[in-house]
Amino acid sequence: MSVEVIKPGLLTSLQDAGRRGYAQLGLGRAGAVDEPARRLANALVGNNGDEAALEITLAGPTLRFQHDAVVALTGGLIEARVDGQPLPAWTSCFVPAGSVLRLGGMRHGCRSYLAVRGGFDGTLVLGSRSSDLHAGVGRAVQSGDVIAIGEHTPASWFRPGRTMQALRWGLDPQPWLDYAREPLALLRGHHWQALDDASQHALFNQRFMVSKDSNRTGHRLEGAPLQLRHPLELISEATLPGTLQLPPSGQPIALLAEAPVTGGYPRIGQLAAVDLPRLAQRRPGDTVSFRETTLDEALQRLTEREASLQHLLQRIEQRLESA
Amino acid sequence: MTFPLADIQIEALAEDAWLLRFGQTIDGAVNDRVHAAAAKLQAGLDHVECVPAYASLLLRFEVTQWLDDDGRFAAERLRAAIAAVWNERSLVDKPAREVSIPVCYDGVDLSDVATHAGMSTEEVATRHTTALYRVAMLGFAPGFPYLLGLDPALAMPRRSSPRTSVPAGSVAIGGQQTGIYPQDLPGGWQLIGRTPMRLFDLAAASPSLLAPGDHVRFRAIDQGEYERLAIDPGARP
């Protein structure tokens, strides 16, 4: 079973939970930049969660399904039609063999996730199917690609037919999709103290704009330049997704899923992990502001988010089974 | 949040990552301690990933593995676990592996490096092959080794304008360090030679030719041997 890529969209790549255990060799995790959205998309098609989904950036691909398939679309709100008929997002949908799914422009957010029952069966490299465009592992999806779909049992909640079907229920994207209103929680970084007084204040008070020069490695943030009291001579040390670096330009870079494993720029902040998908869903031209958080608060929000996500994943599974 | 453990500093870099800092300099002795600590912690702690750098070590863990019964993060328990591993004498670090890397010293910047060092190109190659290097860390790109141990006479600043593409296998000098480009990459280091060895191979069981902490020695080869070895770039010494 497979899907044929007719048009690739702006930047579409296969992403799973990421590649773990190779950071010491210079290879980061990659994986979906909005991991809760990817997990929820997988849950809505009855996958166990490890499967790769398509991560779609701003403008979507056109795909032909060569066999009946069950799909779900989460993340950024994107125009989606199956043979002209609107495909609802955040729910489970049946698409018949031969149908064409056209994903258009994204009305809100920056990344959507398309999961398919069985998972997209991309090449497994070092334990993961995630493309790491920064590291040169895998590549973006191209026209003419045929992506295999993993083995799976038919979904019990659909009776295969000739037309697209959708469940009567779906998820509310609200708690999971950022509507770009709230400031994002930021921990002080190791070199925050090295910022001058005005820049320390500005980091938590000014608005930054996400630059169009942003990608899966990081968002470049534009605003009044931040300055250090004195230049710092640093030696490279570990960086992570969510690390806010300050290069000499004074315009911070917020690292995302394809963060390099080490870096030598001052680290002025670390985004709370729960707000990392929110940052990743802000698109070029969107503004972003930060509020200061503590490690305790960030940990508490993370464990609460994980608990509510687990709860929701279980409820989806139960509801699909009882359908 | 920083607190001392013996004479190292621990910084919570993120919810699931602590940075253990051993010093503030690029220094062989400090880096030796980093690798000894990495070997110990990797062997002694479950569910952690260690990422050594020059003078620091990132410990990445699964938050869910370190929660107390009330669901709060067990920072003290993790710290105690690190301390226990630290003091565990049976976890001695293995002797470093030594890897020999053949290099054809005909890089486009070799004569510039020789001029800068005030010596002949042959002398540059001789001094570069004489030293024993340590893989301080891998980074920049998968499999790119930052090697400590360069003869100070060969140190040379990076090029003022980086090249947009440096060919895979290029052996280069950047400041006090030397390194090898594992794939075609942009880069500003001075290119002194090239190796036919493949440094990073995704299809291999262990994808990187070098691991952090390895010792490296370069061996000079001529163009003929380079061509012979390049026929089978997957061959490893």
Coordinates of C-alpha atoms in Angstrom, one line a residue:
Chain A
M1 CA 0.0 0.0 0.0
S2 CA 1.3 3.4 -0.8
V3 CA 0.7 7.1 -1.5
E4 CA 2.0 8.9 -4.5
V5 CA 3.2 12.5 -4.2
I6 CA 1.8 14.6 -7.0
K7 CA 2.9 17.9 -5.6
P8 CA 5.3 18.2 -2.6
G9 CA 4.1 21.4 -1.1
L10 CA 6.5 24.0 0.4
L11 CA 8.3 21.6 2.7
T12 CA 6.9 18.2 3.6
S13 CA 8.9 15.6 5.4
L14 CA 8.5 12.4 7.2
Q15 CA 8.8 12.7 11.0
D16 CA 8.4 10.3 13.9
A17 CA 9.3 10.7 17.6
G18 CA 12.9 11.3 16.5
R19 CA 16.3 9.6 16.5
R20 CA 17.7 9.0 20.0
G21 CA 21.2 8.1 21.1
Y22 CA 23.4 9.6 18.5
A23 CA 23.9 13.1 19.8
Q24 CA 27.4 12.3 21.0
L25 CA 28.2 11.5 17.3
G26 CA 26.9 14.9 16.2
L27 CA 23.5 13.7 15.1
G28 CA 20.5 15.2 16.9
R29 CA 17.0 13.8 17.3
A30 CA 15.0 15.6 14.6
G31 CA 11.4 14.4 14.7
A32 CA 8.2 16.5 14.6
V33 CA 8.5 20.1 15.8
D34 CA 4.9 19.8 17.2
E35 CA 5.2 16.4 18.8
P36 CA 1.7 16.4 20.6
A37 CA 0.1 17.2 17.2
R38 CA 1.9 14.2 15.6
R39 CA 0.9 11.9 18.4
L40 CA -2.7 12.9 18.3
A41 CA -2.8 12.5 14.5
N42 CA -1.5 8.9 15.0
A43 CA -4.0 8.2 17.7
L44 CA -6.9 9.3 15.5
V45 CA -6.0 6.6 12.9
G46 CA -5.5 4.0 15.6
N47 CA -1.7 3.8 15.3
N48 CA 0.3 3.1 18.4
G49 CA 2.2 6.4 18.2
D50 CA 5.7 5.6 17.0
E51 CA 4.7 5.8 13.3
A52 CA 6.0 8.5 11.0
A53 CA 3.6 11.2 9.9
L54 CA 4.0 13.8 7.2
E55 CA 5.0 17.2 8.6
I56 CA 3.6 19.8 6.3
T57 CA 4.9 23.4 6.3
L58 CA 2.6 26.4 5.4
A59 CA 1.5 25.0 2.0
G60 CA 0.5 21.4 1.6
P61 CA 1.2 18.6 -0.9
T62 CA -1.2 16.9 -3.2
L63 CA -1.3 13.1 -2.7
R64 CA -2.9 10.3 -4.5
F65 CA -4.0 7.3 -2.4
Q66 CA -3.4 4.1 -4.3
H67 CA -5.5 2.1 -1.8
D68 CA -8.2 2.7 0.7
A69 CA -6.7 4.6 3.7
V70 CA -7.6 6.1 7.0
V71 CA -6.0 9.4 7.7
A72 CA -6.1 12.2 10.2
L73 CA -4.9 15.8 10.0
T74 CA -3.8 17.8 13.0
G75 CA -1.6 20.8 13.8
G76 CA -1.9 24.0 11.8
L77 CA -5.3 24.6 10.2
I78 CA -4.8 23.8 6.5
E79 CA -7.2 23.7 3.6
A80 CA -7.8 20.1 2.7
R81 CA -10.0 18.5 0.0
V82 CA -10.4 14.9 -1.1
D83 CA -11.6 14.9 -4.7
G84 CA -13.1 18.4 -4.1
Q85 CA -14.9 17.4 -0.8
P86 CA -13.6 19.1 2.3
L87 CA -11.6 16.9 4.7
P88 CA -12.3 17.8 8.3
A89 CA -9.2 18.2 10.5
W90 CA -8.6 16.7 14.0
T91 CA -10.7 13.7 13.3
S92 CA -10.4 10.2 11.7
C93 CA -11.2 10.1 7.9
F94 CA -11.6 7.3 5.4
V95 CA -10.2 8.1 1.9
P96 CA -11.0 5.6 -0.9
A97 CA -8.5 4.1 -3.3
G98 CA -7.6 6.4 -6.2
S99 CA -8.7 9.6 -4.5
V100 CA -6.6 12.7 -4.5
L101 CA -6.0 14.7 -1.3
R102 CA -5.1 18.3 -2.0
L103 CA -3.7 20.2 0.9
G104 CA -3.6 23.9 0.3
G105 CA -2.6 27.0 2.3
M106 CA -2.4 27.0 6.0
R107 CA -4.9 29.4 7.6
H108 CA -3.3 29.3 11.0
G109 CA -0.1 27.9 12.4
C110 CA 3.0 26.8 10.6
R111 CA 3.0 23.0 10.6
S112 CA 0.3 20.3 10.0
Y113 CA 0.6 16.6 10.5
L114 CA -1.0 14.0 8.3
A115 CA -1.0 10.5 9.8
V116 CA -2.2 7.4 8.0
R117 CA -3.3 4.1 9.5
G118 CA -0.2 1.8 9.4
G119 CA 2.1 4.8 9.3
F120 CA 4.2 6.2 6.5
D121 CA 6.9 3.5 6.0
G122 CA 9.9 5.6 5.2
T123 CA 13.4 4.3 5.4
L124 CA 14.5 3.5 8.9
V125 CA 17.8 5.2 9.6
L126 CA 19.5 4.6 12.9
G127 CA 16.2 3.7 14.5
S128 CA 14.1 6.5 13.1
R129 CA 12.2 7.5 10.0
S130 CA 12.6 11.2 10.6
S131 CA 14.3 13.3 8.0
D132 CA 17.0 15.5 9.4
L133 CA 17.4 18.1 6.7
H134 CA 20.1 19.9 8.7
A135 CA 22.2 16.8 9.1
G136 CA 21.6 15.5 5.6
V137 CA 19.6 12.4 6.7
G138 CA 16.7 11.8 4.4
R139 CA 15.2 14.6 2.4
A140 CA 12.0 16.6 1.9
V141 CA 9.2 14.8 -0.1
Q142 CA 9.4 15.4 -3.8
S143 CA 7.0 15.0 -6.7
G144 CA 6.8 11.5 -7.9
D145 CA 7.8 9.9 -4.6
V146 CA 5.8 6.9 -3.7
I147 CA 5.6 6.5 0.1
A148 CA 4.7 3.0 1.3
I149 CA 2.2 2.6 4.1
G150 CA 3.0 0.1 6.9
E151 CA 1.0 -3.1 7.4
H152 CA -2.1 -2.7 9.4
T153 CA -5.6 -4.2 10.1
P154 CA -8.6 -2.4 8.6
A155 CA -10.1 0.3 10.8
S156 CA -13.3 -1.1 12.4
W157 CA -15.0 2.3 12.6
F158 CA -15.3 2.7 8.8
R159 CA -17.1 0.6 6.2
P160 CA -15.0 1.0 3.1
G161 CA -16.8 2.8 0.3
R162 CA -16.2 4.9 -2.8
T163 CA -16.3 8.2 -1.1
M164 CA -14.6 10.1 1.7
Q165 CA -16.0 9.5 5.2
A166 CA -15.3 11.3 8.5
L167 CA -16.2 10.4 12.0
R168 CA -18.9 12.5 13.6
W169 CA -16.6 13.5 16.5
G170 CA -13.2 15.0 16.5
L171 CA -10.8 16.8 18.8
D172 CA -10.9 20.5 19.8
P173 CA -7.6 21.8 18.5
Q174 CA -7.8 24.7 21.1
P175 CA -5.6 23.4 23.9
W176 CA -3.1 21.8 21.4
L177 CA -2.8 24.4 18.7
D178 CA -1.3 27.8 19.7
Y179 CA -3.4 30.8 18.7
A180 CA -0.4 33.1 19.2
R181 CA -1.9 35.2 21.9
E182 CA 0.1 34.2 25.0
P183 CA 3.7 34.9 25.8
L184 CA 5.8 31.8 25.8
A185 CA 7.5 30.7 29.0
L186 CA 11.3 31.1 29.0
L187 CA 13.9 30.0 31.5
R188 CA 16.9 32.2 32.0
G189 CA 19.8 30.8 30.1
H190 CA 23.3 30.4 31.4
H191 CA 24.4 33.7 29.8
W192 CA 21.3 35.7 30.6
Q193 CA 23.4 37.5 33.3
A194 CA 25.8 38.6 30.6
L195 CA 23.1 40.7 28.8
D196 CA 23.1 44.4 29.6
D197 CA 20.3 45.7 31.8
A198 CA 18.2 47.0 28.9
S199 CA 18.5 43.7 27.1
Q200 CA 17.6 41.6 30.2
H201 CA 14.4 43.7 30.4
A202 CA 13.8 43.6 26.7
L203 CA 14.0 39.8 26.4
F204 CA 10.9 39.5 28.7
N205 CA 9.1 42.6 27.5
Q206 CA 9.6 43.3 23.8
R207 CA 7.9 41.5 20.9
F208 CA 10.0 39.7 18.4
M209 CA 9.0 38.8 14.9
V210 CA 9.6 35.3 13.5
S211 CA 11.9 35.9 10.5
K212 CA 11.2 34.4 7.1
D213 CA 14.7 33.0 7.4
S214 CA 13.5 30.3 9.8
N215 CA 13.3 26.5 9.3
R216 CA 13.3 23.2 11.3
T217 CA 16.7 24.1 12.8
G218 CA 15.4 27.3 14.3
H219 CA 13.3 30.4 14.3
R220 CA 15.3 33.6 13.9
L221 CA 13.7 36.3 16.0
E222 CA 13.8 39.9 14.8
G223 CA 13.5 42.8 17.3
A224 CA 15.6 45.6 18.8
P225 CA 19.0 43.9 19.1
L226 CA 20.0 42.5 22.4
Q227 CA 23.4 43.2 23.7
L228 CA 25.9 41.7 26.1
R229 CA 27.7 43.8 28.6
H230 CA 31.0 42.5 27.3
P231 CA 31.8 40.2 24.4
L232 CA 32.1 36.6 25.6
E233 CA 34.7 34.1 24.5
L234 CA 32.9 30.9 24.7
I235 CA 33.8 27.3 23.9
S236 CA 31.2 25.1 22.3
E237 CA 28.9 23.1 24.5
A238 CA 25.6 21.3 24.2
T239 CA 22.5 23.0 22.7
L240 CA 19.0 21.7 22.6
P241 CA 15.7 22.3 20.9
G242 CA 14.3 25.4 22.7
T243 CA 17.7 26.9 23.4
L244 CA 17.7 30.7 22.7
Q245 CA 21.1 31.6 21.3
L246 CA 22.4 35.1 20.8
P247 CA 24.7 35.5 17.8
P248 CA 26.7 38.8 17.4
S249 CA 23.9 40.3 15.4
G250 CA 21.8 40.7 18.6
Q251 CA 18.9 38.9 17.0
P252 CA 18.2 35.7 19.0
I253 CA 17.8 32.3 17.4
A254 CA 15.3 29.8 19.0
L255 CA 16.5 26.3 18.1
L256 CA 13.9 23.7 17.1
A257 CA 13.8 20.0 16.3
E258 CA 16.9 20.0 14.1
A259 CA 19.0 22.0 16.6
P260 CA 22.8 21.3 16.2
V261 CA 24.0 19.2 19.1
T262 CA 26.6 21.8 20.1
G263 CA 27.0 25.5 19.7
G264 CA 29.3 28.4 20.7
Y265 CA 26.9 31.3 21.0
P266 CA 25.7 32.7 24.3
R267 CA 22.6 30.8 25.6
I268 CA 20.3 33.5 26.9
G269 CA 17.2 31.4 27.5
Q270 CA 15.6 28.0 27.3
L271 CA 12.0 27.7 26.2
A272 CA 9.8 25.7 28.5
A273 CA 9.3 22.3 26.8
V274 CA 5.5 22.7 26.8
D275 CA 5.8 25.9 24.8
L276 CA 8.2 24.5 22.2
P277 CA 5.4 23.3 19.9
R278 CA 3.7 26.7 20.3
L279 CA 6.8 28.4 19.1
A280 CA 7.2 26.0 16.2
Q281 CA 3.6 26.8 15.2
R282 CA 4.3 30.5 14.9
R283 CA 5.0 31.4 11.3
P284 CA 7.2 33.9 9.6
G285 CA 5.7 37.3 10.3
D286 CA 4.0 36.3 13.5
T287 CA 5.1 38.0 16.7
V288 CA 6.3 36.2 19.8
S289 CA 7.0 37.5 23.3
F290 CA 8.4 35.7 26.4
R291 CA 7.6 35.7 30.0
E292 CA 10.0 34.4 32.6
T293 CA 9.4 31.0 34.1
T294 CA 11.1 28.8 36.7
L295 CA 12.3 25.3 36.3
D296 CA 9.7 24.1 38.8
E297 CA 6.9 25.7 36.9
A298 CA 8.2 24.4 33.6
L299 CA 8.5 20.9 35.0
Q300 CA 5.0 21.0 36.5
R301 CA 3.4 22.2 33.2
L302 CA 5.3 19.5 31.3
T303 CA 4.2 16.7 33.6
E304 CA 0.6 18.0 33.5
R305 CA 0.7 18.3 29.7
E306 CA 2.0 14.7 29.4
A307 CA -0.7 13.4 31.8
S308 CA -3.5 15.1 29.9
L309 CA -2.1 14.0 26.5
Q310 CA -1.9 10.4 27.8
H311 CA -5.4 10.6 29.0
L312 CA -6.6 12.0 25.7
L313 CA -4.7 9.3 23.7
Q314 CA -6.4 6.6 25.8
R315 CA -9.8 8.1 25.3
I316 CA -9.3 8.3 21.6
E317 CA -8.3 4.6 21.5
Q318 CA -11.3 3.6 23.6
R319 CA -13.7 5.7 21.5
L320 CA -12.4 4.3 18.2
E321 CA -12.6 0.7 19.5
S322 CA -16.2 1.2 20.6
A323 CA -17.3 2.9 17.4
Chain B
M1 CA 20.1 26.5 38.9
T2 CA 23.6 25.4 39.7
F3 CA 25.1 23.4 42.5
P4 CA 28.4 21.8 43.0
L5 CA 29.1 18.1 42.9
A6 CA 32.7 17.7 44.0
D7 CA 34.3 20.4 41.9
I8 CA 32.0 20.3 38.9
Q9 CA 29.0 22.6 38.3
I10 CA 25.6 21.2 37.4
E11 CA 23.3 23.5 35.5
A12 CA 19.7 22.5 34.6
L13 CA 19.8 23.4 30.9
A14 CA 16.2 22.2 30.3
E15 CA 13.5 20.1 32.0
D16 CA 15.2 16.9 30.7
A17 CA 18.8 17.9 30.5
W18 CA 21.6 18.8 32.9
L19 CA 24.9 20.3 31.9
L20 CA 27.9 19.2 33.9
R21 CA 30.7 21.7 33.5
F22 CA 34.3 20.8 34.3
G23 CA 36.0 24.0 33.2
Q24 CA 35.9 27.0 30.9
T25 CA 38.8 26.3 28.6
I26 CA 39.8 24.1 25.7
D27 CA 42.3 22.0 27.6
G28 CA 43.3 18.4 27.1
A29 CA 43.3 17.5 30.8
V30 CA 39.8 19.0 31.3
N31 CA 38.6 17.1 28.3
D32 CA 40.1 13.9 29.6
R33 CA 37.9 14.3 32.7
V34 CA 34.8 14.9 30.6
H35 CA 35.3 11.7 28.7
A36 CA 36.1 9.7 31.9
A37 CA 32.8 11.1 33.4
A38 CA 30.9 10.4 30.3
A39 CA 32.0 6.7 30.3
K40 CA 31.1 6.3 33.9
L41 CA 27.7 8.0 33.7
Q42 CA 26.7 6.2 30.5
A43 CA 27.6 2.8 32.1
G44 CA 26.2 3.6 35.5
L45 CA 22.9 5.3 34.8
D46 CA 19.9 3.9 32.9
H47 CA 17.9 5.9 30.4
V48 CA 20.4 8.7 30.0
E49 CA 22.2 10.1 27.0
C50 CA 25.6 11.7 27.5
V51 CA 26.9 14.3 25.0
P52 CA 30.5 15.3 25.8
A53 CA 31.9 18.6 24.6
Y54 CA 35.3 20.3 25.4
A55 CA 34.7 21.1 29.0
S56 CA 31.2 20.0 29.7
L57 CA 28.9 17.0 29.5
L58 CA 25.2 17.1 28.7
L59 CA 23.2 14.5 30.5
R60 CA 19.8 14.1 28.8
F61 CA 17.2 11.9 30.6
E62 CA 13.6 11.0 30.4
V63 CA 11.7 13.2 32.9
T64 CA 9.1 10.4 33.3
Q65 CA 11.8 8.2 34.7
W66 CA 12.6 10.6 37.5
L67 CA 9.3 11.5 39.0
D68 CA 8.5 11.1 42.7
D69 CA 5.3 9.3 43.8
D70 CA 3.5 12.7 43.9
G71 CA 4.5 13.3 40.3
R72 CA 7.1 15.9 41.0
F73 CA 10.5 15.8 39.4
A74 CA 13.0 14.1 41.7
A75 CA 16.0 16.3 41.2
E76 CA 17.7 15.2 44.4
R77 CA 17.3 11.6 43.5
L78 CA 19.0 12.2 40.1
R79 CA 21.7 14.2 41.8
A80 CA 22.3 11.4 44.3
A81 CA 22.4 8.9 41.4
I82 CA 25.0 11.0 39.6
A83 CA 27.1 11.3 42.8
A84 CA 26.8 7.5 43.4
V85 CA 28.1 6.7 39.9
W86 CA 30.8 9.3 40.4
N87 CA 32.1 7.6 43.5
E88 CA 31.8 4.1 42.1
R89 CA 35.3 2.9 41.7
S90 CA 34.5 -0.2 39.8
L91 CA 33.3 1.9 36.9
V92 CA 36.8 2.7 35.6
D93 CA 37.1 4.2 32.2
K94 CA 38.3 2.1 29.4
P95 CA 41.6 3.0 27.7
A96 CA 41.0 5.2 24.7
R97 CA 40.9 3.5 21.3
E98 CA 43.5 4.7 18.8
V99 CA 42.4 5.2 15.2
S100 CA 44.9 5.7 12.4
I101 CA 43.8 7.9 9.6
P102 CA 45.7 8.1 6.3
V103 CA 46.0 11.6 4.8
C104 CA 47.3 12.8 1.5
Y105 CA 48.8 16.2 2.4
D106 CA 48.0 18.2 -0.7
G107 CA 45.3 20.6 0.6
V108 CA 44.7 23.9 -1.2
D109 CA 45.7 25.8 2.0
L110 CA 48.7 23.7 2.8
S111 CA 51.2 26.3 1.5
D112 CA 49.4 29.1 3.3
V113 CA 49.6 27.1 6.6
A114 CA 53.3 26.5 5.9
T115 CA 54.0 30.2 5.2
H116 CA 52.0 31.2 8.4
A117 CA 54.0 28.7 10.4
G118 CA 57.3 29.6 8.8
M119 CA 58.2 26.1 7.7
S120 CA 58.0 23.9 4.6
T121 CA 54.9 22.1 3.6
E122 CA 56.8 18.8 4.3
E123 CA 57.4 20.0 7.8
V124 CA 53.7 20.8 8.3
A125 CA 52.8 17.3 7.3
T126 CA 55.5 15.8 9.5
R127 CA 54.4 17.7 12.5
H128 CA 50.7 17.0 11.8
T129 CA 51.4 13.3 11.7
T130 CA 53.7 13.3 14.8
A131 CA 51.0 14.4 17.3
L132 CA 48.6 12.2 19.1
Y133 CA 45.1 13.7 19.0
R134 CA 42.0 13.3 21.2
V135 CA 38.5 13.5 19.8
A136 CA 37.2 16.2 22.1
M137 CA 33.7 16.1 20.7
L138 CA 31.7 15.5 17.6
G139 CA 29.5 18.2 16.3
F140 CA 28.8 20.8 13.6
A141 CA 27.8 18.0 11.3
P142 CA 27.3 14.3 12.1
G143 CA 30.7 12.7 12.5
F144 CA 32.8 15.9 12.5
P145 CA 35.6 15.4 15.0
Y146 CA 37.1 18.3 16.9
L147 CA 40.6 17.1 17.6
L148 CA 42.8 18.4 20.5
G149 CA 46.5 18.0 20.4
L150 CA 47.6 20.1 17.4
D151 CA 51.2 21.2 17.5
P152 CA 50.9 24.9 18.5
A153 CA 53.3 25.9 15.7
L154 CA 50.6 24.7 13.2
A155 CA 47.8 26.8 14.7
M156 CA 46.3 29.2 12.2
P157 CA 43.1 31.3 12.4
R158 CA 40.1 30.3 10.3
R159 CA 39.8 31.9 6.8
S160 CA 38.2 35.3 6.9
S161 CA 35.6 34.2 4.4
P162 CA 34.3 30.6 4.8
R163 CA 34.1 28.4 1.7
T164 CA 30.5 27.5 0.6
S165 CA 31.6 23.9 0.1
V166 CA 34.5 22.0 1.5
P167 CA 34.8 18.5 0.1
A168 CA 34.2 15.4 2.3
G169 CA 37.4 14.0 3.7
S170 CA 39.2 17.3 3.9
V171 CA 41.6 17.5 6.8
A172 CA 41.8 21.0 8.2
I173 CA 43.2 23.3 10.8
G174 CA 41.0 25.9 12.6
G175 CA 42.8 27.8 15.3
Q176 CA 44.3 25.4 17.8
Q177 CA 42.3 22.5 16.5
T178 CA 42.3 20.1 13.6
G179 CA 39.4 18.2 12.2
I180 CA 38.0 16.3 9.2
Y181 CA 34.9 17.2 7.2
P182 CA 32.7 14.1 7.1
Q183 CA 30.7 15.3 4.2
D184 CA 30.6 18.2 1.7
L185 CA 29.9 21.2 4.0
P186 CA 30.5 24.9 4.1
G187 CA 33.5 25.7 6.3
G188 CA 36.2 28.2 7.1
W189 CA 39.0 26.0 8.3
Q190 CA 42.4 25.8 6.5
L191 CA 42.5 22.7 4.3
I192 CA 45.8 20.8 4.5
G193 CA 45.0 17.4 3.1
R194 CA 42.4 14.8 2.5
T195 CA 41.6 11.3 3.7
P196 CA 39.9 8.5 1.7
M197 CA 38.3 7.3 4.9
R198 CA 34.5 7.7 5.2
L199 CA 33.9 9.3 8.5
F200 CA 30.2 9.0 8.7
D201 CA 28.1 6.2 7.1
L202 CA 24.4 6.0 7.9
A203 CA 24.3 2.4 6.6
A204 CA 27.1 1.2 9.0
A205 CA 26.3 -0.5 12.3
S206 CA 28.3 2.2 14.1
P207 CA 27.8 5.2 11.8
S208 CA 30.7 7.3 13.0
L209 CA 34.4 6.2 12.3
L210 CA 35.3 8.2 15.5
A211 CA 33.7 8.4 18.9
P212 CA 34.3 11.1 21.5
G213 CA 37.4 10.3 23.6
D214 CA 39.1 8.3 20.8
H215 CA 42.8 8.9 20.1
V216 CA 43.7 9.7 16.5
R217 CA 47.0 9.5 14.7
F218 CA 47.4 10.7 11.1
R219 CA 49.5 8.7 8.6
A220 CA 50.9 10.5 5.5
I221 CA 50.1 8.7 2.2
D222 CA 50.8 9.7 -1.4
Q223 CA 48.3 10.3 -4.1
G224 CA 48.6 6.8 -5.4
E225 CA 47.7 5.2 -2.1
Y226 CA 44.9 7.8 -1.7
E227 CA 43.5 6.6 -5.0
R228 CA 43.9 2.9 -4.1
L229 CA 42.2 3.4 -0.7
A230 CA 39.5 5.7 -2.2
I231 CA 38.3 2.7 -4.3
D232 CA 36.9 1.3 -1.2
P233 CA 36.0 4.3 1.0
G234 CA 34.1 2.1 3.4
A235 CA 37.3 0.3 4.4
R236 CA 38.2 1.3 7.9
P237 CA 41.7 1.1 9.3

